[in-house]
Amino acid sequence: MIRYFLALCALWLASLSAAPAPRPKNIILLIGDGMGLTQVTAGMYANGKKLNLDRFPITGLMKTQSASHLITDSAAGATAFSCGCKTYNGAIGMTRSRKPCLTILEQAKQNGLATGLVATSSITHATPASFIAHVESRADMEDIALFFTQTELDFLVGGGLKYFNKRSKDQRNLYQELQQKGCQVYNFQEKPLQKLQPDPKYPFAWFSALGEPDSVKAGRDYLPLAAKMATEHLSKRSDKGFFLMLEGSQIDWACHGKDGPRAVAEMLDFDQAIGQILAFAEADGQTLVIVTADHETGGMVLEQGEGFEVLDLEFNTGQHTASLVPVFAYGPGAEHFGGVIDNTDIYRQMAMLWGYVTEPVVGN
Ligand code: MG
Ligand code: ZN
């Protein structure tokens, strides 16, 4: 009896001393656009059977359907991540009833955290746009650019300069407006990213192209460097932490074009950026890193080629598919991203970890 009582006391004491579940100070969401399991597998075999993705302790599978379609586009996919609501294909930060939805980036900003967006597409393209803009159609690039003057990012790297400084809808020069607001703004015509050292006292932006940046096979090389610079810069911008979304945008474009070697090159470029992010997170210890995709593109098939590293990649379609996509998570809170989840759970879990929501978000 006494032994039983002592055991109960021990249990009670253990429950008192159990540390609360750790919450991340920083969250980094990495999106491989179009990155299904086969894109990951192809990158892995092309790279000597290993990727930085192998180092993530938690993995899951994610459902990607949108409110309007079994097969999502990147706008509805990214809005599910940024706002936690299922919406119609083409919507940027808007609910299915065409009302703006608050994004995790905007919430982080309101709570005093630093924020950043990095992409290998134009920064106004569907995936990055869905974290900062609210428009009914992803095609309205100039309207999307206006939101970058309303919500100040601490770190921006991507293409799309012409939507800022060569606007056809109005005569505004948003590039100059960002400069006037105190942002360190540069573009590829002045200096490559390698030549720049952001001053942590001010926000930083670098535009990599007038419109869409080159493919990695055509010489684009800034993504891994931008990943490293973003973490260094953002961690100095706020004591409260930061939110960063970084996208490997062109895995999707290579697969639309049914170009296997280009898809592998884009996948490995994205994985190098993931390596830079993991190095920061491992040293920091307070950073949650989530890697996932908005959808698979191309119905990619990996067939037997020459040996292990010369791959025969085939495509079933030039469009997106509805396959489940992989999720990888590392750091405090990573356990919430395992199992089979929905794309809206990415927002919900991030927002719950940061205390922005207490209830699951219901699609509206
Ligand atoms: Mg994209
Ligand atoms: Zn696509």
Short mmCIF file of C-alpha atoms and ligand atoms in Angstrom, two decimals:
data_model
loop_
_atom_site.label_atom_id
_atom_site.label_comp_id
_atom_site.label_asym_id
_atom_site.label_seq_id
_atom_site.Cartn_x
_atom_site.Cartn_y
_atom_site.Cartn_z
CA MET A 1 0.00 0.00 0.00
CA ILE A 2 2.78 2.40 0.95
CA ARG A 3 4.66 1.39 -2.14
CA TYR A 4 1.54 2.21 -4.19
CA PHE A 5 1.20 5.59 -2.48
CA LEU A 6 4.87 6.41 -3.13
CA ALA A 7 4.47 5.49 -6.77
CA LEU A 8 1.51 7.86 -7.06
CA CYS A 9 3.53 10.64 -5.41
CA ALA A 10 6.37 10.04 -7.85
CA LEU A 11 3.95 10.31 -10.77
CA TRP A 12 2.50 13.53 -9.34
CA LEU A 13 5.97 15.04 -8.87
CA ALA A 14 6.95 14.01 -12.39
CA SER A 15 3.88 15.76 -13.79
CA LEU A 16 4.81 18.93 -11.90
CA SER A 17 8.34 19.00 -13.21
CA ALA A 18 7.44 18.11 -16.82
CA ALA A 19 8.63 21.00 -18.95
CA PRO A 20 6.01 22.69 -21.12
CA ALA A 21 6.26 21.72 -24.79
CA PRO A 22 8.89 23.96 -26.38
CA ARG A 23 7.61 26.68 -28.70
CA PRO A 24 9.66 27.91 -31.62
CA LYS A 25 11.01 31.45 -31.55
CA ASN A 26 11.43 31.41 -35.33
CA ILE A 27 9.47 29.57 -38.01
CA ILE A 28 10.87 28.95 -41.48
CA LEU A 29 8.46 27.54 -44.06
CA LEU A 30 10.17 26.14 -47.16
CA ILE A 31 7.95 25.43 -50.16
CA GLY A 32 9.10 23.35 -53.11
CA ASP A 33 6.55 24.31 -55.75
CA GLY A 34 5.48 21.11 -57.51
CA MET A 35 7.73 18.97 -55.30
CA GLY A 36 6.09 15.57 -55.01
CA LEU A 37 7.74 12.43 -53.67
CA THR A 38 9.18 11.54 -57.08
CA GLN A 39 10.83 14.97 -57.45
CA VAL A 40 12.44 14.41 -54.03
CA THR A 41 13.47 10.86 -54.99
CA ALA A 42 14.95 11.97 -58.32
CA GLY A 43 16.99 14.67 -56.60
CA MET A 44 18.21 12.16 -54.05
CA TYR A 45 19.45 9.55 -56.57
CA ALA A 46 20.98 12.24 -58.78
CA ASN A 47 22.92 13.45 -55.75
CA GLY A 48 24.56 10.20 -54.63
CA LYS A 49 21.48 8.87 -52.76
CA LYS A 50 21.37 11.71 -50.23
CA LEU A 51 19.71 15.05 -49.60
CA ASN A 52 19.62 17.56 -46.77
CA LEU A 53 15.97 16.50 -46.50
CA ASP A 54 17.23 13.16 -45.10
CA ARG A 55 18.16 15.01 -41.90
CA PHE A 56 14.59 15.86 -40.87
CA PRO A 57 13.36 13.72 -37.95
CA ILE A 58 9.62 14.20 -38.61
CA THR A 59 7.91 13.38 -41.90
CA GLY A 60 4.30 13.45 -42.96
CA LEU A 61 2.01 13.37 -45.98
CA MET A 62 -0.27 16.21 -46.94
CA LYS A 63 -3.58 16.55 -48.78
CA THR A 64 -3.53 19.42 -51.24
CA GLN A 65 -7.04 19.83 -52.69
CA SER A 66 -8.47 23.36 -52.87
CA ALA A 67 -12.04 24.55 -52.18
CA SER A 68 -12.83 24.61 -55.89
CA HIS A 69 -10.77 21.74 -57.34
CA LEU A 70 -9.36 18.31 -56.54
CA ILE A 71 -6.18 19.64 -58.15
CA THR A 72 -5.02 22.89 -56.56
CA ASP A 73 -3.05 25.69 -58.14
CA SER A 74 -0.21 27.43 -56.31
CA ALA A 75 -2.36 30.40 -55.21
CA ALA A 76 -4.98 28.33 -53.35
CA GLY A 77 -2.20 26.03 -52.11
CA ALA A 78 -0.17 28.89 -50.63
CA THR A 79 -3.26 30.60 -49.19
CA ALA A 80 -4.03 27.37 -47.31
CA PHE A 81 -0.51 27.61 -45.80
CA SER A 82 -0.63 31.37 -45.13
CA CYS A 83 -4.22 31.77 -43.84
CA GLY A 84 -5.43 28.27 -42.99
CA CYS A 85 -8.43 28.38 -45.29
CA LYS A 86 -9.33 26.37 -48.35
CA THR A 87 -10.08 28.75 -51.19
CA TYR A 88 -10.68 28.75 -54.94
CA ASN A 89 -7.85 28.26 -57.44
CA GLY A 90 -6.30 31.62 -58.30
CA ALA A 91 -7.06 33.34 -54.95
CA ILE A 92 -4.21 35.26 -53.28
CA GLY A 93 -4.79 35.66 -49.53
CA MET A 94 -8.58 35.61 -50.03
CA THR A 95 -11.25 33.29 -48.66
CA ARG A 96 -13.56 31.40 -50.97
CA SER A 97 -16.13 34.18 -50.37
CA ARG A 98 -13.53 36.68 -51.66
CA LYS A 99 -12.71 38.34 -48.34
CA PRO A 100 -9.10 39.04 -47.32
CA CYS A 101 -7.74 36.56 -44.77
CA LEU A 102 -5.03 37.51 -42.28
CA THR A 103 -1.78 35.66 -43.03
CA ILE A 104 0.73 34.12 -40.63
CA LEU A 105 3.28 36.65 -41.93
CA GLU A 106 0.97 39.58 -41.17
CA GLN A 107 0.23 38.15 -37.71
CA ALA A 108 3.95 37.72 -37.04
CA LYS A 109 4.51 41.34 -38.10
CA GLN A 110 1.70 42.59 -35.83
CA ASN A 111 3.31 40.73 -32.94
CA GLY A 112 6.69 42.40 -33.45
CA LEU A 113 8.51 39.58 -35.23
CA ALA A 114 10.70 40.12 -38.27
CA THR A 115 9.43 38.76 -41.61
CA GLY A 116 10.94 37.66 -44.89
CA LEU A 117 10.02 36.25 -48.30
CA VAL A 118 12.45 34.61 -50.74
CA ALA A 119 11.54 33.05 -54.10
CA THR A 120 13.12 31.98 -57.37
CA SER A 121 10.10 33.39 -59.20
CA SER A 122 8.91 36.97 -59.24
CA ILE A 123 8.16 37.96 -55.63
CA THR A 124 4.63 38.84 -56.81
CA HIS A 125 4.08 35.27 -58.09
CA ALA A 126 1.32 33.18 -56.47
CA THR A 127 3.31 31.42 -53.73
CA PRO A 128 5.13 34.38 -52.10
CA ALA A 129 2.22 36.75 -52.91
CA SER A 130 -0.22 34.69 -50.83
CA PHE A 131 1.70 35.55 -47.65
CA ILE A 132 1.45 39.33 -48.03
CA ALA A 133 -1.21 40.27 -50.60
CA HIS A 134 -4.99 40.00 -50.87
CA VAL A 135 -6.31 39.99 -54.44
CA GLU A 136 -8.97 37.97 -56.20
CA SER A 137 -6.71 36.87 -59.05
CA ARG A 138 -3.07 35.79 -59.10
CA ALA A 139 -2.71 37.45 -62.51
CA ASP A 140 -2.89 40.97 -61.01
CA MET A 141 0.87 41.29 -60.43
CA GLU A 142 0.91 45.10 -60.20
CA ASP A 143 -1.89 45.06 -57.61
CA ILE A 144 0.05 42.42 -55.66
CA ALA A 145 3.21 44.59 -55.71
CA LEU A 146 1.32 47.39 -53.90
CA PHE A 147 1.04 45.21 -50.80
CA PHE A 148 4.84 45.20 -50.44
CA THR A 149 4.67 48.93 -49.67
CA GLN A 150 1.90 48.37 -47.08
CA THR A 151 3.42 45.48 -45.12
CA GLU A 152 7.11 46.12 -44.61
CA LEU A 153 9.20 42.99 -45.01
CA ASP A 154 12.56 42.84 -43.26
CA PHE A 155 14.06 40.65 -45.99
CA LEU A 156 12.95 40.23 -49.60
CA VAL A 157 14.74 38.37 -52.40
CA GLY A 158 13.09 37.46 -55.70
CA GLY A 159 12.26 38.62 -59.22
CA GLY A 160 9.54 40.89 -60.53
CA LEU A 161 11.29 44.28 -60.50
CA LYS A 162 9.13 45.57 -63.37
CA TYR A 163 5.94 45.28 -61.30
CA PHE A 164 7.54 47.79 -58.92
CA ASN A 165 9.32 50.29 -61.15
CA LYS A 166 7.77 49.95 -64.64
CA ARG A 167 4.10 49.94 -63.79
CA SER A 168 1.46 50.35 -66.49
CA LYS A 169 -1.56 50.84 -64.17
CA ASP A 170 -0.26 53.90 -62.34
CA GLN A 171 2.84 56.07 -62.44
CA ARG A 172 4.08 55.00 -59.02
CA ASN A 173 7.64 53.80 -58.55
CA LEU A 174 7.34 51.34 -55.69
CA TYR A 175 11.07 50.63 -55.82
CA GLN A 176 11.75 54.27 -54.89
CA GLU A 177 8.93 54.21 -52.36
CA LEU A 178 10.60 51.28 -50.58
CA GLN A 179 13.89 53.23 -50.57
CA GLN A 180 12.15 56.30 -49.17
CA LYS A 181 10.74 54.16 -46.36
CA GLY A 182 14.29 53.29 -45.31
CA CYS A 183 14.66 49.89 -46.96
CA GLN A 184 18.04 48.96 -48.46
CA VAL A 185 16.84 48.17 -51.98
CA TYR A 186 19.07 46.78 -54.73
CA ASN A 187 18.59 44.95 -57.99
CA PHE A 188 20.50 42.57 -60.24
CA GLN A 189 21.41 45.36 -62.67
CA GLU A 190 23.42 47.13 -59.95
CA LYS A 191 24.99 44.29 -57.97
CA PRO A 192 24.79 40.51 -57.60
CA LEU A 193 23.57 39.32 -54.23
CA GLN A 194 27.09 37.98 -53.51
CA LYS A 195 28.40 41.55 -53.41
CA LEU A 196 25.88 42.79 -50.86
CA GLN A 197 25.99 42.82 -47.07
CA PRO A 198 22.66 43.86 -45.54
CA ASP A 199 22.89 46.26 -42.60
CA PRO A 200 20.71 44.72 -39.87
CA LYS A 201 19.55 48.22 -38.84
CA TYR A 202 17.32 48.43 -41.94
CA PRO A 203 15.06 46.18 -44.01
CA PHE A 204 16.73 44.65 -47.07
CA ALA A 205 15.40 43.87 -50.56
CA TRP A 206 17.15 42.56 -53.67
CA PHE A 207 15.35 42.07 -56.98
CA SER A 208 16.89 39.30 -59.04
CA ALA A 209 15.21 40.00 -62.40
CA LEU A 210 12.82 42.32 -64.25
CA GLY A 211 10.24 39.56 -64.55
CA GLU A 212 10.81 35.89 -63.80
CA PRO A 213 14.37 34.84 -62.84
CA ASP A 214 16.41 32.39 -64.97
CA SER A 215 16.31 28.67 -64.31
CA VAL A 216 19.18 27.26 -62.27
CA LYS A 217 20.48 25.58 -65.46
CA ALA A 218 20.65 29.00 -67.12
CA GLY A 219 22.88 30.35 -64.35
CA ARG A 220 20.57 31.45 -61.52
CA ASP A 221 22.49 30.77 -58.30
CA TYR A 222 21.17 33.02 -55.54
CA LEU A 223 18.80 30.77 -53.57
CA PRO A 224 21.22 29.02 -51.15
CA LEU A 225 22.98 32.35 -50.48
CA ALA A 226 19.65 34.12 -49.95
CA ALA A 227 18.69 31.41 -47.43
CA LYS A 228 21.86 32.04 -45.42
CA MET A 229 21.57 35.84 -45.63
CA ALA A 230 17.89 35.75 -44.66
CA THR A 231 18.51 33.85 -41.42
CA GLU A 232 21.48 36.06 -40.49
CA HIS A 233 19.58 39.26 -41.23
CA LEU A 234 16.20 38.31 -39.76
CA SER A 235 17.67 36.98 -36.51
CA LYS A 236 19.16 40.44 -35.91
CA ARG A 237 15.99 42.37 -36.82
CA SER A 238 13.83 41.42 -33.81
CA ASP A 239 14.42 39.94 -30.37
CA LYS A 240 11.00 38.30 -30.64
CA GLY A 241 11.89 36.03 -33.54
CA PHE A 242 11.04 35.84 -37.22
CA PHE A 243 8.88 34.23 -39.89
CA LEU A 244 10.52 33.37 -43.22
CA MET A 245 8.95 31.75 -46.27
CA LEU A 246 11.45 30.59 -48.89
CA GLU A 247 10.33 28.95 -52.13
CA GLY A 248 12.04 26.74 -54.68
CA SER A 249 9.65 28.13 -57.29
CA GLN A 250 10.85 26.49 -60.47
CA ILE A 251 10.64 22.77 -59.66
CA ASP A 252 7.04 23.28 -60.81
CA TRP A 253 8.01 25.07 -64.02
CA ALA A 254 10.52 22.38 -65.00
CA CYS A 255 7.83 19.72 -64.51
CA HIS A 256 5.23 21.71 -66.50
CA GLY A 257 7.84 21.63 -69.26
CA LYS A 258 8.40 17.86 -68.74
CA ASP A 259 12.12 18.60 -68.39
CA GLY A 260 13.53 15.97 -66.01
CA PRO A 261 17.15 17.23 -65.82
CA ARG A 262 15.95 20.77 -65.15
CA ALA A 263 13.57 19.51 -62.44
CA VAL A 264 16.48 17.68 -60.77
CA ALA A 265 18.68 20.80 -60.95
CA GLU A 266 15.93 22.90 -59.37
CA MET A 267 15.33 20.25 -56.70
CA LEU A 268 19.04 20.19 -55.77
CA ASP A 269 19.20 24.00 -55.69
CA PHE A 270 16.25 24.00 -53.28
CA ASP A 271 17.91 21.25 -51.20
CA GLN A 272 21.09 23.35 -50.92
CA ALA A 273 19.00 26.21 -49.56
CA ILE A 274 17.43 23.72 -47.12
CA GLY A 275 20.98 22.81 -46.00
CA GLN A 276 21.71 26.47 -45.21
CA ILE A 277 18.46 26.79 -43.27
CA LEU A 278 19.13 23.59 -41.29
CA ALA A 279 22.63 24.79 -40.39
CA PHE A 280 21.09 27.93 -38.89
CA ALA A 281 18.32 25.99 -37.10
CA GLU A 282 20.75 23.44 -35.63
CA ALA A 283 23.00 26.17 -34.24
CA ASP A 284 20.05 28.27 -33.03
CA GLY A 285 17.97 25.56 -31.34
CA GLN A 286 14.80 27.68 -31.26
CA THR A 287 13.80 27.46 -34.90
CA LEU A 288 11.07 25.30 -36.41
CA VAL A 289 11.74 24.38 -40.05
CA ILE A 290 8.94 22.95 -42.19
CA VAL A 291 9.50 21.81 -45.78
CA THR A 292 6.58 20.91 -48.02
CA ALA A 293 5.00 21.43 -51.44
CA ASP A 294 1.80 23.05 -52.62
CA HIS A 295 1.13 20.12 -54.99
CA GLU A 296 2.93 17.67 -57.28
CA THR A 297 3.49 18.67 -60.90
CA GLY A 298 3.76 16.44 -63.95
CA GLY A 299 2.86 13.04 -62.53
CA MET A 300 6.59 12.39 -62.60
CA VAL A 301 7.75 8.78 -62.99
CA LEU A 302 11.23 7.55 -62.17
CA GLU A 303 12.24 4.71 -64.51
CA GLN A 304 15.38 2.61 -64.67
CA GLY A 305 18.15 4.57 -66.37
CA GLU A 306 21.90 3.91 -66.53
CA GLY A 307 22.96 2.87 -63.02
CA PHE A 308 21.75 4.89 -60.07
CA GLU A 309 22.57 8.46 -60.92
CA VAL A 310 21.62 8.72 -64.60
CA LEU A 311 17.86 8.89 -64.28
CA ASP A 312 15.13 8.25 -66.81
CA LEU A 313 12.38 10.67 -65.82
CA GLU A 314 9.01 10.58 -67.53
CA PHE A 315 5.91 12.73 -67.08
CA ASN A 316 2.26 11.72 -67.28
CA THR A 317 0.94 15.27 -67.70
CA GLY A 318 2.09 18.85 -68.13
CA GLN A 319 -0.26 19.87 -65.31
CA HIS A 320 -0.44 19.57 -61.54
CA THR A 321 -1.68 16.36 -59.93
CA ALA A 322 -3.68 15.57 -56.78
CA SER A 323 -1.14 13.22 -55.13
CA LEU A 324 -0.34 13.60 -51.46
CA VAL A 325 2.90 15.55 -51.05
CA PRO A 326 5.62 15.08 -48.40
CA VAL A 327 6.12 17.22 -45.30
CA PHE A 328 9.42 17.40 -43.38
CA ALA A 329 9.83 19.13 -40.02
CA TYR A 330 12.73 19.91 -37.67
CA GLY A 331 12.96 21.78 -34.38
CA PRO A 332 10.58 22.78 -31.55
CA GLY A 333 7.00 21.87 -32.51
CA ALA A 334 8.07 19.62 -35.41
CA GLU A 335 6.02 16.72 -34.02
CA HIS A 336 2.80 18.52 -35.04
CA PHE A 337 3.61 18.06 -38.72
CA GLY A 338 3.84 14.25 -38.85
CA GLY A 339 1.18 11.80 -40.03
CA VAL A 340 -1.39 12.56 -42.69
CA ILE A 341 -2.37 16.24 -42.53
CA ASP A 342 -4.19 18.80 -44.63
CA ASN A 343 -2.55 21.83 -46.23
CA THR A 344 -4.55 24.11 -43.91
CA ASP A 345 -2.92 22.33 -40.93
CA ILE A 346 0.39 23.99 -41.85
CA TYR A 347 -1.11 27.38 -40.95
CA ARG A 348 -3.11 26.02 -38.01
CA GLN A 349 -0.13 24.37 -36.34
CA MET A 350 2.17 27.36 -36.88
CA ALA A 351 -0.48 29.74 -35.52
CA MET A 352 -1.23 27.51 -32.53
CA LEU A 353 2.48 27.24 -31.68
CA TRP A 354 2.73 31.02 -31.70
CA GLY A 355 -0.56 31.46 -29.79
CA TYR A 356 -2.33 33.32 -32.61
CA VAL A 357 -5.19 30.82 -32.65
CA THR A 358 -6.45 28.43 -30.00
CA GLU A 359 -9.11 26.66 -32.07
CA PRO A 360 -8.73 24.88 -35.37
CA VAL A 361 -9.44 27.29 -38.23
CA VAL A 362 -12.65 26.40 -40.04
CA GLY A 363 -12.64 27.03 -43.77
CA ASN A 364 -14.76 30.02 -44.69
MG MG B 1 5.22 29.05 -56.72
ZN ZN B 2 2.41 24.94 -61.60
#
